[in-house]
mmCIF file with all atom_site columns, C-alpha atoms and ligand atoms in Angstrom:
data_model
loop_
_atom_site.group_PDB
_atom_site.id
_atom_site.type_symbol
_atom_site.label_atom_id
_atom_site.label_alt_id
_atom_site.label_comp_id
_atom_site.label_asym_id
_atom_site.label_entity_id
_atom_site.label_seq_id
_atom_site.pdbx_PDB_ins_code
_atom_site.Cartn_x
_atom_site.Cartn_y
_atom_site.Cartn_z
_atom_site.occupancy
_atom_site.B_iso_or_equiv
_atom_site.pdbx_formal_charge
_atom_site.auth_seq_id
_atom_site.auth_comp_id
_atom_site.auth_asym_id
_atom_site.auth_atom_id
_atom_site.pdbx_PDB_model_num
ATOM   1   C CA . UNK A 1 1   ? 120.062 114.968 78.204 1.00 98.00 ? 1   UNK A CA 1
ATOM   2   C CA . UNK A 1 2   ? 117.890 112.084 79.355 1.00 98.00 ? 2   UNK A CA 1
ATOM   3   C CA . UNK A 1 3   ? 117.451 108.801 77.448 1.00 98.00 ? 3   UNK A CA 1
ATOM   4   C CA . UNK A 1 4   ? 115.056 106.051 78.572 1.00 99.00 ? 4   UNK A CA 1
ATOM   5   C CA . UNK A 1 5   ? 115.043 102.546 77.086 1.00 99.00 ? 5   UNK A CA 1
ATOM   6   C CA . UNK A 1 6   ? 111.845 100.467 77.289 1.00 98.00 ? 6   UNK A CA 1
ATOM   7   C CA . UNK A 1 7   ? 112.758 96.800  76.857 1.00 98.00 ? 7   UNK A CA 1
ATOM   8   C CA . UNK A 1 8   ? 112.069 93.218  77.918 1.00 97.00 ? 8   UNK A CA 1
ATOM   9   C CA . UNK A 1 9   ? 115.824 92.843  78.647 1.00 97.00 ? 9   UNK A CA 1
ATOM   10  C CA . UNK A 1 10  ? 116.916 95.750  80.880 1.00 98.00 ? 10  UNK A CA 1
ATOM   11  C CA . UNK A 1 11  ? 119.900 93.783  82.310 1.00 98.00 ? 11  UNK A CA 1
ATOM   12  C CA . UNK A 1 12  ? 121.354 93.449  78.825 1.00 97.00 ? 12  UNK A CA 1
ATOM   13  C CA . UNK A 1 13  ? 121.180 97.242  78.394 1.00 98.00 ? 13  UNK A CA 1
ATOM   14  C CA . UNK A 1 14  ? 122.389 98.154  81.911 1.00 98.00 ? 14  UNK A CA 1
ATOM   15  C CA . UNK A 1 15  ? 125.602 96.189  81.438 1.00 97.00 ? 15  UNK A CA 1
ATOM   16  C CA . UNK A 1 16  ? 126.551 98.172  78.352 1.00 98.00 ? 16  UNK A CA 1
ATOM   17  C CA . UNK A 1 17  ? 125.397 101.534 79.746 1.00 98.00 ? 17  UNK A CA 1
ATOM   18  C CA . UNK A 1 18  ? 127.564 101.064 82.862 1.00 97.00 ? 18  UNK A CA 1
ATOM   19  C CA . UNK A 1 19  ? 130.726 100.392 80.834 1.00 97.00 ? 19  UNK A CA 1
ATOM   20  C CA . UNK A 1 20  ? 133.523 102.592 79.470 1.00 96.00 ? 20  UNK A CA 1
ATOM   21  C CA . UNK A 1 21  ? 132.943 106.216 78.419 1.00 95.00 ? 21  UNK A CA 1
ATOM   22  C CA . UNK A 1 22  ? 129.138 106.084 78.567 1.00 97.00 ? 22  UNK A CA 1
ATOM   23  C CA . UNK A 1 23  ? 129.280 104.439 82.009 1.00 97.00 ? 23  UNK A CA 1
ATOM   24  C CA . UNK A 1 24  ? 131.629 107.149 83.297 1.00 97.00 ? 24  UNK A CA 1
ATOM   25  C CA . UNK A 1 25  ? 129.459 109.946 81.871 1.00 97.00 ? 25  UNK A CA 1
ATOM   26  C CA . UNK A 1 26  ? 126.419 108.343 83.462 1.00 97.00 ? 26  UNK A CA 1
ATOM   27  C CA . UNK A 1 27  ? 128.071 108.146 86.896 1.00 98.00 ? 27  UNK A CA 1
ATOM   28  C CA . UNK A 1 28  ? 129.313 111.729 86.588 1.00 97.00 ? 28  UNK A CA 1
ATOM   29  C CA . UNK A 1 29  ? 125.753 112.904 85.799 1.00 97.00 ? 29  UNK A CA 1
ATOM   30  C CA . UNK A 1 30  ? 126.673 114.197 82.320 1.00 97.00 ? 30  UNK A CA 1
ATOM   31  C CA . UNK A 1 31  ? 123.832 112.166 80.846 1.00 98.00 ? 31  UNK A CA 1
ATOM   32  C CA . UNK A 1 32  ? 120.812 110.489 82.450 1.00 98.00 ? 32  UNK A CA 1
ATOM   33  C CA . UNK A 1 33  ? 120.133 106.930 81.251 1.00 98.00 ? 33  UNK A CA 1
ATOM   34  C CA . UNK A 1 34  ? 117.283 104.713 82.504 1.00 98.00 ? 34  UNK A CA 1
ATOM   35  C CA . UNK A 1 35  ? 116.172 101.206 81.526 1.00 98.00 ? 35  UNK A CA 1
ATOM   36  C CA . UNK A 1 36  ? 112.608 100.004 82.122 1.00 98.00 ? 36  UNK A CA 1
ATOM   37  C CA . UNK A 1 37  ? 111.325 96.453  82.032 1.00 98.00 ? 37  UNK A CA 1
ATOM   38  C CA . UNK A 1 38  ? 108.110 96.450  79.965 1.00 98.00 ? 38  UNK A CA 1
ATOM   39  C CA . UNK A 1 39  ? 107.129 93.235  81.782 1.00 98.00 ? 39  UNK A CA 1
ATOM   40  C CA . UNK A 1 40  ? 106.777 95.221  85.040 1.00 98.00 ? 40  UNK A CA 1
ATOM   41  C CA . UNK A 1 41  ? 103.850 97.046  83.399 1.00 98.00 ? 41  UNK A CA 1
ATOM   42  C CA . UNK A 1 42  ? 101.887 93.959  82.370 1.00 98.00 ? 42  UNK A CA 1
ATOM   43  C CA . UNK A 1 43  ? 98.235  94.130  83.451 1.00 97.00 ? 43  UNK A CA 1
ATOM   44  C CA . UNK A 1 44  ? 98.454  90.354  84.038 1.00 96.00 ? 44  UNK A CA 1
ATOM   45  C CA . UNK A 1 45  ? 99.476  90.089  87.727 1.00 90.00 ? 45  UNK A CA 1
ATOM   46  C CA . UNK A 1 46  ? 100.100 86.349  87.636 1.00 96.00 ? 46  UNK A CA 1
ATOM   47  C CA . UNK A 1 47  ? 102.157 85.606  84.544 1.00 97.00 ? 47  UNK A CA 1
ATOM   48  C CA . UNK A 1 48  ? 103.280 89.141  83.637 1.00 97.00 ? 48  UNK A CA 1
ATOM   49  C CA . UNK A 1 49  ? 102.342 88.404  80.070 1.00 97.00 ? 49  UNK A CA 1
ATOM   50  C CA . UNK A 1 50  ? 103.360 90.995  77.468 1.00 97.00 ? 50  UNK A CA 1
ATOM   51  C CA . UNK A 1 51  ? 102.680 89.276  74.131 1.00 97.00 ? 51  UNK A CA 1
ATOM   52  C CA . UNK A 1 52  ? 100.045 87.258  72.295 1.00 97.00 ? 52  UNK A CA 1
ATOM   53  C CA . UNK A 1 53  ? 99.505  85.571  68.920 1.00 96.00 ? 53  UNK A CA 1
ATOM   54  C CA . UNK A 1 54  ? 98.746  87.763  65.901 1.00 96.00 ? 54  UNK A CA 1
ATOM   55  C CA . UNK A 1 55  ? 95.140  88.393  64.834 1.00 97.00 ? 55  UNK A CA 1
ATOM   56  C CA . UNK A 1 56  ? 94.611  86.899  61.384 1.00 97.00 ? 56  UNK A CA 1
ATOM   57  C CA . UNK A 1 57  ? 97.046  84.088  62.116 1.00 97.00 ? 57  UNK A CA 1
ATOM   58  C CA . UNK A 1 58  ? 100.705 83.730  61.324 1.00 95.00 ? 58  UNK A CA 1
ATOM   59  C CA . UNK A 1 59  ? 103.881 82.785  63.095 1.00 94.00 ? 59  UNK A CA 1
ATOM   60  C CA . UNK A 1 60  ? 105.341 84.158  66.312 1.00 94.00 ? 60  UNK A CA 1
ATOM   61  C CA . UNK A 1 61  ? 104.039 86.519  68.953 1.00 96.00 ? 61  UNK A CA 1
ATOM   62  C CA . UNK A 1 62  ? 103.228 90.217  68.954 1.00 97.00 ? 62  UNK A CA 1
ATOM   63  C CA . UNK A 1 63  ? 103.944 92.559  71.887 1.00 97.00 ? 63  UNK A CA 1
ATOM   64  C CA . UNK A 1 64  ? 100.691 93.907  73.318 1.00 98.00 ? 64  UNK A CA 1
ATOM   65  C CA . UNK A 1 65  ? 100.084 97.658  73.464 1.00 98.00 ? 65  UNK A CA 1
ATOM   66  C CA . UNK A 1 66  ? 98.975  98.007  77.109 1.00 98.00 ? 66  UNK A CA 1
ATOM   67  C CA . UNK A 1 67  ? 102.260 97.164  78.927 1.00 98.00 ? 67  UNK A CA 1
ATOM   68  C CA . UNK A 1 68  ? 104.191 99.470  76.576 1.00 98.00 ? 68  UNK A CA 1
ATOM   69  C CA . UNK A 1 69  ? 101.650 102.265 77.042 1.00 98.00 ? 69  UNK A CA 1
ATOM   70  C CA . UNK A 1 70  ? 101.751 101.961 80.840 1.00 98.00 ? 70  UNK A CA 1
ATOM   71  C CA . UNK A 1 71  ? 105.553 102.022 80.743 1.00 98.00 ? 71  UNK A CA 1
ATOM   72  C CA . UNK A 1 72  ? 105.437 105.167 78.541 1.00 98.00 ? 72  UNK A CA 1
ATOM   73  C CA . UNK A 1 73  ? 103.024 106.932 80.921 1.00 98.00 ? 73  UNK A CA 1
ATOM   74  C CA . UNK A 1 74  ? 105.177 106.020 83.924 1.00 98.00 ? 74  UNK A CA 1
ATOM   75  C CA . UNK A 1 75  ? 108.282 107.464 82.224 1.00 98.00 ? 75  UNK A CA 1
ATOM   76  C CA . UNK A 1 76  ? 106.377 110.732 81.635 1.00 98.00 ? 76  UNK A CA 1
ATOM   77  C CA . UNK A 1 77  ? 105.247 110.734 85.259 1.00 98.00 ? 77  UNK A CA 1
ATOM   78  C CA . UNK A 1 78  ? 108.760 110.044 86.616 1.00 98.00 ? 78  UNK A CA 1
ATOM   79  C CA . UNK A 1 79  ? 110.545 112.515 84.355 1.00 98.00 ? 79  UNK A CA 1
ATOM   80  C CA . UNK A 1 80  ? 107.841 115.192 84.220 1.00 98.00 ? 80  UNK A CA 1
ATOM   81  C CA . UNK A 1 81  ? 108.648 115.565 80.517 1.00 98.00 ? 81  UNK A CA 1
ATOM   82  C CA . UNK A 1 82  ? 107.309 114.333 77.170 1.00 98.00 ? 82  UNK A CA 1
ATOM   83  C CA . UNK A 1 83  ? 110.006 112.260 75.436 1.00 98.00 ? 83  UNK A CA 1
ATOM   84  C CA . UNK A 1 84  ? 110.637 112.089 71.697 1.00 98.00 ? 84  UNK A CA 1
ATOM   85  C CA . UNK A 1 85  ? 109.735 108.407 71.150 1.00 99.00 ? 85  UNK A CA 1
ATOM   86  C CA . UNK A 1 86  ? 111.773 106.233 68.757 1.00 99.00 ? 86  UNK A CA 1
ATOM   87  C CA . UNK A 1 87  ? 110.825 102.655 67.885 1.00 98.00 ? 87  UNK A CA 1
ATOM   88  C CA . UNK A 1 88  ? 113.902 100.591 66.979 1.00 98.00 ? 88  UNK A CA 1
ATOM   89  C CA . UNK A 1 89  ? 112.946 98.721  63.813 1.00 97.00 ? 89  UNK A CA 1
ATOM   90  C CA . UNK A 1 90  ? 114.483 97.467  60.557 1.00 96.00 ? 90  UNK A CA 1
ATOM   91  C CA . UNK A 1 91  ? 111.648 99.405  58.861 1.00 96.00 ? 91  UNK A CA 1
ATOM   92  C CA . UNK A 1 92  ? 112.969 102.777 60.109 1.00 98.00 ? 92  UNK A CA 1
ATOM   93  C CA . UNK A 1 93  ? 115.305 105.289 58.448 1.00 98.00 ? 93  UNK A CA 1
ATOM   94  C CA . UNK A 1 94  ? 118.940 104.247 58.824 1.00 98.00 ? 94  UNK A CA 1
ATOM   95  C CA . UNK A 1 95  ? 120.988 105.891 61.592 1.00 98.00 ? 95  UNK A CA 1
ATOM   96  C CA . UNK A 1 96  ? 123.727 108.248 60.338 1.00 97.00 ? 96  UNK A CA 1
ATOM   97  C CA . UNK A 1 97  ? 126.105 110.678 62.058 1.00 97.00 ? 97  UNK A CA 1
ATOM   98  C CA . UNK A 1 98  ? 123.839 113.537 60.885 1.00 97.00 ? 98  UNK A CA 1
ATOM   99  C CA . UNK A 1 99  ? 120.891 111.799 62.551 1.00 98.00 ? 99  UNK A CA 1
ATOM   100 C CA . UNK A 1 100 ? 122.873 111.323 65.787 1.00 98.00 ? 100 UNK A CA 1
ATOM   101 C CA . UNK A 1 101 ? 123.690 115.063 65.734 1.00 97.00 ? 101 UNK A CA 1
ATOM   102 C CA . UNK A 1 102 ? 120.013 115.954 65.326 1.00 98.00 ? 102 UNK A CA 1
ATOM   103 C CA . UNK A 1 103 ? 118.908 113.550 68.108 1.00 98.00 ? 103 UNK A CA 1
ATOM   104 C CA . UNK A 1 104 ? 121.348 115.276 70.476 1.00 97.00 ? 104 UNK A CA 1
ATOM   105 C CA . UNK A 1 105 ? 119.069 118.345 70.313 1.00 98.00 ? 105 UNK A CA 1
ATOM   106 C CA . UNK A 1 106 ? 116.187 116.582 72.099 1.00 98.00 ? 106 UNK A CA 1
ATOM   107 C CA . UNK A 1 107 ? 116.289 116.980 75.888 1.00 98.00 ? 107 UNK A CA 1
ATOM   108 C CA . UNK A 1 108 ? 114.531 113.627 76.355 1.00 98.00 ? 108 UNK A CA 1
ATOM   109 C CA . UNK A 1 109 ? 114.488 110.496 74.164 1.00 99.00 ? 109 UNK A CA 1
ATOM   110 C CA . UNK A 1 110 ? 112.621 107.241 74.729 1.00 99.00 ? 110 UNK A CA 1
ATOM   111 C CA . UNK A 1 111 ? 113.909 104.230 72.766 1.00 99.00 ? 111 UNK A CA 1
ATOM   112 C CA . UNK A 1 112 ? 111.331 101.446 72.463 1.00 98.00 ? 112 UNK A CA 1
ATOM   113 C CA . UNK A 1 113 ? 112.717 97.956  71.809 1.00 98.00 ? 113 UNK A CA 1
ATOM   114 C CA . UNK A 1 114 ? 110.520 95.364  70.112 1.00 96.00 ? 114 UNK A CA 1
ATOM   115 C CA . UNK A 1 115 ? 110.896 91.596  70.196 1.00 90.00 ? 115 UNK A CA 1
ATOM   116 C CA . UNK A 1 116 ? 109.275 88.563  68.597 1.00 79.00 ? 116 UNK A CA 1
ATOM   117 C CA . UNK A 1 117 ? 107.265 89.622  65.528 1.00 87.00 ? 117 UNK A CA 1
ATOM   118 C CA . UNK A 1 118 ? 107.207 93.254  66.662 1.00 92.00 ? 118 UNK A CA 1
ATOM   119 C CA . UNK A 1 119 ? 104.687 95.402  68.532 1.00 97.00 ? 119 UNK A CA 1
ATOM   120 C CA . UNK A 1 120 ? 100.971 95.996  68.047 1.00 98.00 ? 120 UNK A CA 1
ATOM   121 C CA . UNK A 1 121 ? 100.596 98.645  65.334 1.00 98.00 ? 121 UNK A CA 1
ATOM   122 C CA . UNK A 1 122 ? 98.322  100.766 67.562 1.00 98.00 ? 122 UNK A CA 1
ATOM   123 C CA . UNK A 1 123 ? 101.199 101.595 69.926 1.00 98.00 ? 123 UNK A CA 1
ATOM   124 C CA . UNK A 1 124 ? 103.172 102.899 66.945 1.00 97.00 ? 124 UNK A CA 1
ATOM   125 C CA . UNK A 1 125 ? 100.401 105.263 65.889 1.00 98.00 ? 125 UNK A CA 1
ATOM   126 C CA . UNK A 1 126 ? 99.650  106.318 69.464 1.00 98.00 ? 126 UNK A CA 1
ATOM   127 C CA . UNK A 1 127 ? 103.052 107.122 70.975 1.00 98.00 ? 127 UNK A CA 1
ATOM   128 C CA . UNK A 1 128 ? 105.888 106.667 68.442 1.00 98.00 ? 128 UNK A CA 1
ATOM   129 C CA . UNK A 1 129 ? 107.345 109.773 66.730 1.00 98.00 ? 129 UNK A CA 1
ATOM   130 C CA . UNK A 1 130 ? 109.754 107.956 64.423 1.00 98.00 ? 130 UNK A CA 1
ATOM   131 C CA . UNK A 1 131 ? 111.244 104.541 63.613 1.00 98.00 ? 131 UNK A CA 1
ATOM   132 C CA . UNK A 1 132 ? 114.984 104.099 63.405 1.00 98.00 ? 132 UNK A CA 1
ATOM   133 C CA . UNK A 1 133 ? 117.074 101.234 61.997 1.00 98.00 ? 133 UNK A CA 1
ATOM   134 C CA . UNK A 1 134 ? 120.816 100.657 62.443 1.00 98.00 ? 134 UNK A CA 1
ATOM   135 C CA . UNK A 1 135 ? 121.159 98.899  59.075 1.00 98.00 ? 135 UNK A CA 1
ATOM   136 C CA . UNK A 1 136 ? 119.487 96.700  56.522 1.00 97.00 ? 136 UNK A CA 1
ATOM   137 C CA . UNK A 1 137 ? 119.564 93.445  58.475 1.00 96.00 ? 137 UNK A CA 1
ATOM   138 C CA . UNK A 1 138 ? 117.231 91.986  61.090 1.00 96.00 ? 138 UNK A CA 1
ATOM   139 C CA . UNK A 1 139 ? 118.201 91.599  64.755 1.00 97.00 ? 139 UNK A CA 1
ATOM   140 C CA . UNK A 1 140 ? 116.384 89.431  67.298 1.00 96.00 ? 140 UNK A CA 1
ATOM   141 C CA . UNK A 1 141 ? 115.287 92.567  69.137 1.00 97.00 ? 141 UNK A CA 1
ATOM   142 C CA . UNK A 1 142 ? 115.742 96.322  69.322 1.00 98.00 ? 142 UNK A CA 1
ATOM   143 C CA . UNK A 1 143 ? 118.168 96.344  72.301 1.00 98.00 ? 143 UNK A CA 1
ATOM   144 C CA . UNK A 1 144 ? 121.477 96.227  70.409 1.00 98.00 ? 144 UNK A CA 1
ATOM   145 C CA . UNK A 1 145 ? 120.157 98.909  68.054 1.00 98.00 ? 145 UNK A CA 1
ATOM   146 C CA . UNK A 1 146 ? 119.027 101.121 70.978 1.00 98.00 ? 146 UNK A CA 1
ATOM   147 C CA . UNK A 1 147 ? 122.471 100.783 72.578 1.00 98.00 ? 147 UNK A CA 1
ATOM   148 C CA . UNK A 1 148 ? 124.085 101.868 69.315 1.00 98.00 ? 148 UNK A CA 1
ATOM   149 C CA . UNK A 1 149 ? 121.856 104.967 69.293 1.00 98.00 ? 149 UNK A CA 1
ATOM   150 C CA . UNK A 1 150 ? 122.680 105.774 72.945 1.00 98.00 ? 150 UNK A CA 1
ATOM   151 C CA . UNK A 1 151 ? 126.417 105.444 72.275 1.00 98.00 ? 151 UNK A CA 1
ATOM   152 C CA . UNK A 1 152 ? 126.360 107.544 69.100 1.00 98.00 ? 152 UNK A CA 1
ATOM   153 C CA . UNK A 1 153 ? 124.264 110.306 70.711 1.00 98.00 ? 153 UNK A CA 1
ATOM   154 C CA . UNK A 1 154 ? 125.795 110.299 74.215 1.00 97.00 ? 154 UNK A CA 1
ATOM   155 C CA . UNK A 1 155 ? 129.352 110.859 72.961 1.00 96.00 ? 155 UNK A CA 1
ATOM   156 C CA . UNK A 1 156 ? 128.148 114.061 71.257 1.00 96.00 ? 156 UNK A CA 1
ATOM   157 C CA . UNK A 1 157 ? 126.763 115.479 74.525 1.00 96.00 ? 157 UNK A CA 1
ATOM   158 C CA . UNK A 1 158 ? 128.753 118.083 76.472 1.00 95.00 ? 158 UNK A CA 1
ATOM   159 C CA . UNK A 1 159 ? 131.212 116.623 78.952 1.00 94.00 ? 159 UNK A CA 1
ATOM   160 C CA . UNK A 1 160 ? 130.849 112.980 77.848 1.00 94.00 ? 160 UNK A CA 1
ATOM   161 C CA . UNK A 1 161 ? 134.068 112.635 75.830 1.00 92.00 ? 161 UNK A CA 1
ATOM   162 C CA . UNK A 1 162 ? 137.309 113.708 77.473 1.00 82.00 ? 162 UNK A CA 1
ATOM   163 C CA . UNK A 1 163 ? 138.541 116.893 75.716 1.00 77.00 ? 163 UNK A CA 1
ATOM   164 C CA . UNK A 1 164 ? 141.392 114.835 74.233 1.00 62.00 ? 164 UNK A CA 1
ATOM   165 C CA . UNK A 1 165 ? 138.917 112.674 72.317 1.00 66.00 ? 165 UNK A CA 1
ATOM   166 C CA . UNK A 1 166 ? 137.052 115.494 70.607 1.00 74.00 ? 166 UNK A CA 1
ATOM   167 C CA . UNK A 1 167 ? 134.819 114.240 67.761 1.00 84.00 ? 167 UNK A CA 1
ATOM   168 C CA . UNK A 1 168 ? 135.032 117.266 65.494 1.00 80.00 ? 168 UNK A CA 1
ATOM   169 C CA . UNK A 1 169 ? 137.640 115.897 63.049 1.00 79.00 ? 169 UNK A CA 1
ATOM   170 C CA . UNK A 1 170 ? 136.569 112.296 63.052 1.00 87.00 ? 170 UNK A CA 1
ATOM   171 C CA . UNK A 1 171 ? 135.082 110.192 60.271 1.00 88.00 ? 171 UNK A CA 1
ATOM   172 C CA . UNK A 1 172 ? 131.625 111.234 59.016 1.00 90.00 ? 172 UNK A CA 1
ATOM   173 C CA . UNK A 1 173 ? 131.574 114.595 60.825 1.00 86.00 ? 173 UNK A CA 1
ATOM   174 C CA . UNK A 1 174 ? 132.441 116.532 57.641 1.00 87.00 ? 174 UNK A CA 1
ATOM   175 C CA . UNK A 1 175 ? 131.302 113.956 55.088 1.00 91.00 ? 175 UNK A CA 1
ATOM   176 C CA . UNK A 1 176 ? 134.824 112.478 54.859 1.00 95.00 ? 176 UNK A CA 1
ATOM   177 C CA . UNK A 1 177 ? 136.666 109.619 56.550 1.00 96.00 ? 177 UNK A CA 1
ATOM   178 C CA . UNK A 1 178 ? 139.334 110.562 59.078 1.00 95.00 ? 178 UNK A CA 1
ATOM   179 C CA . UNK A 1 179 ? 143.035 110.740 58.111 1.00 96.00 ? 179 UNK A CA 1
ATOM   180 C CA . UNK A 1 180 ? 145.411 107.968 59.364 1.00 97.00 ? 180 UNK A CA 1
ATOM   181 C CA . UNK A 1 181 ? 146.829 108.248 62.894 1.00 97.00 ? 181 UNK A CA 1
ATOM   182 C CA . UNK A 1 182 ? 150.258 107.181 64.184 1.00 98.00 ? 182 UNK A CA 1
ATOM   183 C CA . UNK A 1 183 ? 151.886 107.040 67.626 1.00 98.00 ? 183 UNK A CA 1
ATOM   184 C CA . UNK A 1 184 ? 155.198 105.882 69.136 1.00 97.00 ? 184 UNK A CA 1
ATOM   185 C CA . UNK A 1 185 ? 157.488 104.219 68.149 1.00 98.00 ? 185 UNK A CA 1
ATOM   186 C CA . UNK A 1 186 ? 158.678 106.289 65.180 1.00 98.00 ? 186 UNK A CA 1
ATOM   187 C CA . UNK A 1 187 ? 159.769 103.095 63.399 1.00 98.00 ? 187 UNK A CA 1
ATOM   188 C CA . UNK A 1 188 ? 157.912 99.852  64.083 1.00 98.00 ? 188 UNK A CA 1
ATOM   189 C CA . UNK A 1 189 ? 158.979 96.570  62.415 1.00 98.00 ? 189 UNK A CA 1
ATOM   190 C CA . UNK A 1 190 ? 160.869 98.620  59.816 1.00 98.00 ? 190 UNK A CA 1
ATOM   191 C CA . UNK A 1 191 ? 157.789 100.715 59.050 1.00 98.00 ? 191 UNK A CA 1
ATOM   192 C CA . UNK A 1 192 ? 158.306 104.473 59.640 1.00 98.00 ? 192 UNK A CA 1
ATOM   193 C CA . UNK A 1 193 ? 155.781 107.192 60.496 1.00 98.00 ? 193 UNK A CA 1
ATOM   194 C CA . UNK A 1 194 ? 155.326 109.637 57.549 1.00 98.00 ? 194 UNK A CA 1
ATOM   195 C CA . UNK A 1 195 ? 158.025 112.373 57.753 1.00 98.00 ? 195 UNK A CA 1
ATOM   196 C CA . UNK A 1 196 ? 155.528 115.227 57.536 1.00 98.00 ? 196 UNK A CA 1
ATOM   197 C CA . UNK A 1 197 ? 154.042 114.280 60.935 1.00 98.00 ? 197 UNK A CA 1
ATOM   198 C CA . UNK A 1 198 ? 157.457 114.699 62.578 1.00 98.00 ? 198 UNK A CA 1
ATOM   199 C CA . UNK A 1 199 ? 158.156 118.009 60.818 1.00 97.00 ? 199 UNK A CA 1
ATOM   200 C CA . UNK A 1 200 ? 156.380 120.215 63.374 1.00 97.00 ? 200 UNK A CA 1
ATOM   201 C CA . UNK A 1 201 ? 155.075 122.218 60.380 1.00 98.00 ? 201 UNK A CA 1
ATOM   202 C CA . UNK A 1 202 ? 151.377 122.643 61.242 1.00 98.00 ? 202 UNK A CA 1
ATOM   203 C CA . UNK A 1 203 ? 150.147 123.960 57.900 1.00 98.00 ? 203 UNK A CA 1
ATOM   204 C CA . UNK A 1 204 ? 151.856 121.126 55.988 1.00 98.00 ? 204 UNK A CA 1
ATOM   205 C CA . UNK A 1 205 ? 150.454 118.552 58.435 1.00 98.00 ? 205 UNK A CA 1
ATOM   206 C CA . UNK A 1 206 ? 146.932 119.970 57.949 1.00 97.00 ? 206 UNK A CA 1
ATOM   207 C CA . UNK A 1 207 ? 147.363 119.827 54.167 1.00 98.00 ? 207 UNK A CA 1
ATOM   208 C CA . UNK A 1 208 ? 148.635 116.240 54.289 1.00 98.00 ? 208 UNK A CA 1
ATOM   209 C CA . UNK A 1 209 ? 145.746 115.148 56.548 1.00 97.00 ? 209 UNK A CA 1
ATOM   210 C CA . UNK A 1 210 ? 143.172 116.756 54.284 1.00 97.00 ? 210 UNK A CA 1
ATOM   211 C CA . UNK A 1 211 ? 144.670 115.008 51.214 1.00 98.00 ? 211 UNK A CA 1
ATOM   212 C CA . UNK A 1 212 ? 144.739 111.673 53.101 1.00 97.00 ? 212 UNK A CA 1
ATOM   213 C CA . UNK A 1 213 ? 141.083 112.121 54.113 1.00 96.00 ? 213 UNK A CA 1
ATOM   214 C CA . UNK A 1 214 ? 140.050 112.731 50.511 1.00 96.00 ? 214 UNK A CA 1
ATOM   215 C CA . UNK A 1 215 ? 142.156 109.846 49.163 1.00 98.00 ? 215 UNK A CA 1
ATOM   216 C CA . UNK A 1 216 ? 140.841 107.272 51.633 1.00 97.00 ? 216 UNK A CA 1
ATOM   217 C CA . UNK A 1 217 ? 137.240 108.420 51.293 1.00 97.00 ? 217 UNK A CA 1
ATOM   218 C CA . UNK A 1 218 ? 137.537 108.012 47.503 1.00 97.00 ? 218 UNK A CA 1
ATOM   219 C CA . UNK A 1 219 ? 139.117 104.564 47.954 1.00 98.00 ? 219 UNK A CA 1
ATOM   220 C CA . UNK A 1 220 ? 137.064 103.103 50.853 1.00 98.00 ? 220 UNK A CA 1
ATOM   221 C CA . UNK A 1 221 ? 133.727 104.937 50.599 1.00 97.00 ? 221 UNK A CA 1
ATOM   222 C CA . UNK A 1 222 ? 133.348 106.532 47.161 1.00 97.00 ? 222 UNK A CA 1
ATOM   223 C CA . UNK A 1 223 ? 129.593 106.805 47.829 1.00 96.00 ? 223 UNK A CA 1
ATOM   224 C CA . UNK A 1 224 ? 130.291 109.550 50.419 1.00 95.00 ? 224 UNK A CA 1
ATOM   225 C CA . UNK A 1 225 ? 131.902 111.835 47.829 1.00 93.00 ? 225 UNK A CA 1
ATOM   226 C CA . UNK A 1 226 ? 128.863 111.793 45.543 1.00 88.00 ? 226 UNK A CA 1
HETATM 227 N N1 . ADE B 2 .   ? 115.259 95.517  65.384 1.00 83.37 ? 301 ADE B N1 1
HETATM 228 C C1 . ADE B 2 .   ? 115.495 94.445  64.621 1.00 83.37 ? 301 ADE B C1 1
HETATM 229 N N2 . ADE B 2 .   ? 116.347 94.725  63.643 1.00 83.37 ? 301 ADE B N2 1
HETATM 230 C C2 . ADE B 2 .   ? 116.678 96.042  63.762 1.00 83.37 ? 301 ADE B C2 1
HETATM 231 C C3 . ADE B 2 .   ? 117.517 96.932  63.037 1.00 83.37 ? 301 ADE B C3 1
HETATM 232 N N3 . ADE B 2 .   ? 118.206 96.547  61.963 1.00 83.37 ? 301 ADE B N3 1
HETATM 233 N N4 . ADE B 2 .   ? 117.598 98.208  63.462 1.00 83.37 ? 301 ADE B N4 1
HETATM 234 C C4 . ADE B 2 .   ? 116.888 98.615  64.534 1.00 83.37 ? 301 ADE B C4 1
HETATM 235 N N5 . ADE B 2 .   ? 116.091 97.822  65.256 1.00 83.37 ? 301 ADE B N5 1
HETATM 236 C C5 . ADE B 2 .   ? 115.977 96.546  64.881 1.00 83.37 ? 301 ADE B C5 1
#
């Protein structure tokens, strides 16, 4: 899978994409990740301007369509493929695990990050396939949201997670929260690991984990059971 991020702050994204599991998967070629500076595509050779004040008045600045469009066309030229384009915006549908699973099916995603008062509406109608939000709050730009999308999608791609960190039983994959986990020591500060986990009885352990999943989903996230 290939994911491109179009942003005014590529350094901010590169740092995260080069770190930890995603960074390792990127180096190993399990996933292709590219960051593009929209400013490099400004038609203004002197000041590399990418924004201007809004028509009709109002506060702040709006990102102009031309630099974003040129960046988009260059990504198509470089990749020789048409990406599914997502604009990161608090106006989009909220990201869920189901959404991350469906995004994994696209061979090529382009995440467009806005700043200031957003982007010129004409770029949304011309190139954007969908808008995506990471929650009902407003960030200063789309970068942190785009990085959340990359992380959630990349870890679902083949070969990204080590086999030992398989995601199939984890929270949200089956509509439930994950059961509690314990490791050594068996007793810590007088607090013992539940006996059933030391029993070696696989069917009873499965049953206990299922019951724990249901109990904690009901207690912590009753909305998920509805
Ligand atoms: N840009 C600003 N706020 C955002 C949010 N909540 N989700 C996605 N992109 C954003």
